[in-house]
Amino acid sequence: MLHRTRNRWLRPGLIVLALQAVIVGIWALAAPQSFYSEFPIVGGSWVNDFPPYNEHLVRDVGGLYTGFALLFLWAAVSLEATLVKAALVSWLPFAGLHLYFHVTNMAGLEAVEKLLQTGVLGLAFVIPLALLYAAGKRRNATFAALR
């Protein structure tokens, strides 16, 4: 049985993941050149440090993030245990490898940019881990206590 205090974090956590994914995704899809040269607006530009600009790649990343945003929202609305866990587990390889790449490629970033980037990408990896813990061992059920 799921511990109720852990359950209450599932929906908000999934919504946070969806929001960060939709912001990145829509921006990269709608304005790939702007995304490349200006992301994340605060803390410098983290994408254009890896030239050359490739519109196809930026739009593909936008599609990936937008797809995950929809998946996280669907999981947040339904709170179906298998869907919640599948969404979170599916995100982890991407988030972990994305974090690893940026932590090992920080040349050219100011100290504050390094901290911001590592913090943001670290949260994108840690939040799903925490939500998986909150989801517990329950299978093929809805987290009814949260409805």
Short mmCIF file of C-alpha atoms in Angstrom, two decimals:
data_model
loop_
_atom_site.label_atom_id
_atom_site.label_comp_id
_atom_site.label_asym_id
_atom_site.label_seq_id
_atom_site.Cartn_x
_atom_site.Cartn_y
_atom_site.Cartn_z
CA MET A 1 0.00 0.00 0.00
CA LEU A 2 1.20 3.47 -0.82
CA HIS A 3 2.12 5.76 2.00
CA ARG A 4 -0.27 8.73 1.78
CA THR A 5 2.35 11.41 2.53
CA ARG A 6 4.45 10.16 -0.39
CA ASN A 7 1.39 10.00 -2.68
CA ARG A 8 0.60 13.68 -2.46
CA TRP A 9 3.81 14.55 -4.36
CA LEU A 10 3.04 12.47 -7.46
CA ARG A 11 0.67 14.79 -9.31
CA PRO A 12 2.54 18.05 -8.52
CA GLY A 13 5.87 16.42 -9.38
CA LEU A 14 4.56 15.13 -12.70
CA ILE A 15 3.17 18.57 -13.48
CA VAL A 16 6.56 20.18 -12.72
CA LEU A 17 8.24 17.72 -15.09
CA ALA A 18 5.58 18.43 -17.74
CA LEU A 19 6.01 22.19 -17.40
CA GLN A 20 9.78 22.13 -17.78
CA ALA A 21 9.45 19.80 -20.76
CA VAL A 22 6.76 21.88 -22.49
CA ILE A 23 8.76 25.11 -22.08
CA VAL A 24 11.86 23.58 -23.65
CA GLY A 25 9.88 21.63 -26.23
CA ILE A 26 7.63 24.38 -27.54
CA TRP A 27 10.47 26.91 -27.64
CA ALA A 28 12.74 24.53 -29.57
CA LEU A 29 9.95 23.64 -32.01
CA ALA A 30 8.57 27.14 -32.54
CA ALA A 31 11.82 29.11 -32.65
CA PRO A 32 14.81 26.79 -33.05
CA GLN A 33 17.32 29.55 -33.82
CA SER A 34 16.20 31.53 -30.75
CA PHE A 35 16.37 28.38 -28.63
CA TYR A 36 19.89 27.67 -29.88
CA SER A 37 21.22 31.17 -29.25
CA GLU A 38 19.27 32.26 -26.17
CA PHE A 39 18.28 29.24 -24.02
CA PRO A 40 17.72 29.50 -21.04
CA ILE A 41 17.54 33.36 -21.06
CA VAL A 42 18.77 33.51 -17.44
CA GLY A 43 22.35 32.41 -16.78
CA GLY A 44 23.84 32.76 -20.25
CA SER A 45 23.26 30.62 -23.30
CA TRP A 46 23.85 26.92 -22.76
CA VAL A 47 23.10 25.52 -26.21
CA ASN A 48 25.14 27.69 -28.57
CA ASP A 49 28.35 26.65 -26.81
CA PHE A 50 28.06 23.47 -28.92
CA PRO A 51 28.19 24.60 -32.54
CA PRO A 52 27.32 24.31 -35.28
CA TYR A 53 23.63 25.23 -35.21
CA ASN A 54 21.47 22.43 -36.58
CA GLU A 55 17.76 23.25 -36.98
CA HIS A 56 16.86 19.60 -37.51
CA LEU A 57 18.51 18.56 -34.26
CA VAL A 58 16.96 21.43 -32.27
CA ARG A 59 13.48 20.61 -33.61
CA ASP A 60 13.99 16.90 -32.83
CA VAL A 61 14.89 17.82 -29.24
CA GLY A 62 11.79 20.03 -29.14
CA GLY A 63 9.68 17.10 -30.26
CA LEU A 64 11.24 14.83 -27.63
CA TYR A 65 10.53 17.30 -24.84
CA THR A 66 7.00 18.02 -26.09
CA GLY A 67 6.24 14.30 -26.27
CA PHE A 68 7.43 13.81 -22.70
CA ALA A 69 5.40 16.84 -21.58
CA LEU A 70 2.26 15.16 -22.92
CA LEU A 71 3.20 11.86 -21.29
CA PHE A 72 3.83 13.52 -17.91
CA LEU A 73 0.51 15.40 -18.14
CA TRP A 74 -1.36 12.23 -19.04
CA ALA A 75 0.24 10.46 -16.08
CA ALA A 76 -0.58 13.41 -13.78
CA VAL A 77 -4.23 13.41 -14.82
CA SER A 78 -4.79 9.65 -14.71
CA LEU A 79 -2.40 8.71 -11.89
CA GLU A 80 -2.53 5.18 -13.26
CA ALA A 81 0.37 3.43 -11.52
CA THR A 82 1.84 1.68 -14.56
CA LEU A 83 1.68 4.85 -16.68
CA VAL A 84 3.23 6.99 -13.93
CA LYS A 85 6.10 4.57 -13.45
CA ALA A 86 6.64 4.06 -17.20
CA ALA A 87 6.79 7.81 -17.81
CA LEU A 88 9.28 8.35 -15.01
CA VAL A 89 11.50 5.39 -15.87
CA SER A 90 11.49 6.35 -19.57
CA TRP A 91 12.68 9.87 -18.74
CA LEU A 92 15.61 8.73 -16.56
CA PRO A 93 18.04 7.57 -19.29
CA PHE A 94 17.61 10.84 -21.17
CA ALA A 95 17.84 13.02 -18.05
CA GLY A 96 20.84 11.11 -16.68
CA LEU A 97 22.81 11.15 -19.93
CA HIS A 98 21.90 14.79 -20.54
CA LEU A 99 23.17 15.70 -17.07
CA TYR A 100 26.35 13.66 -17.59
CA PHE A 101 27.10 15.35 -20.92
CA HIS A 102 26.74 18.84 -19.51
CA VAL A 103 28.69 18.12 -16.32
CA THR A 104 31.58 16.81 -18.40
CA ASN A 105 31.43 19.65 -20.97
CA MET A 106 31.47 22.93 -19.05
CA ALA A 107 34.32 24.74 -20.76
CA GLY A 108 33.38 28.33 -21.48
CA LEU A 109 30.72 28.60 -18.76
CA GLU A 110 31.00 31.01 -15.86
CA ALA A 111 30.87 29.52 -12.35
CA VAL A 112 27.28 30.64 -11.80
CA GLU A 113 26.26 29.12 -15.15
CA LYS A 114 27.87 25.84 -14.14
CA LEU A 115 25.92 25.83 -10.89
CA LEU A 116 22.62 26.76 -12.53
CA GLN A 117 22.97 24.26 -15.34
CA THR A 118 24.01 21.42 -13.05
CA GLY A 119 21.24 22.26 -10.59
CA VAL A 120 18.50 22.41 -13.21
CA LEU A 121 19.62 19.25 -14.99
CA GLY A 122 20.20 17.51 -11.66
CA LEU A 123 16.63 18.27 -10.61
CA ALA A 124 15.36 16.89 -13.91
CA PHE A 125 17.01 13.60 -12.89
CA VAL A 126 16.34 13.59 -9.14
CA ILE A 127 12.65 14.55 -9.29
CA PRO A 128 11.67 11.42 -11.26
CA LEU A 129 13.69 9.25 -8.86
CA ALA A 130 11.87 10.78 -5.90
CA LEU A 131 8.51 10.32 -7.62
CA LEU A 132 9.31 6.68 -8.35
CA TYR A 133 10.00 6.24 -4.66
CA ALA A 134 6.68 7.92 -3.91
CA ALA A 135 4.93 5.61 -6.36
CA GLY A 136 6.19 2.65 -4.35
CA LYS A 137 5.62 -0.94 -5.40
CA ARG A 138 1.97 -0.76 -6.39
CA ARG A 139 1.14 -2.28 -9.80
CA ASN A 140 -1.63 -1.73 -12.35
CA ALA A 141 -3.76 0.48 -10.17
CA THR A 142 -4.78 4.07 -9.87
CA PHE A 143 -3.45 6.14 -7.02
CA ALA A 144 -7.04 6.55 -5.82
CA ALA A 145 -6.08 8.24 -2.54
CA LEU A 146 -4.99 11.27 -4.57
CA ARG A 147 -8.25 11.78 -6.50
#
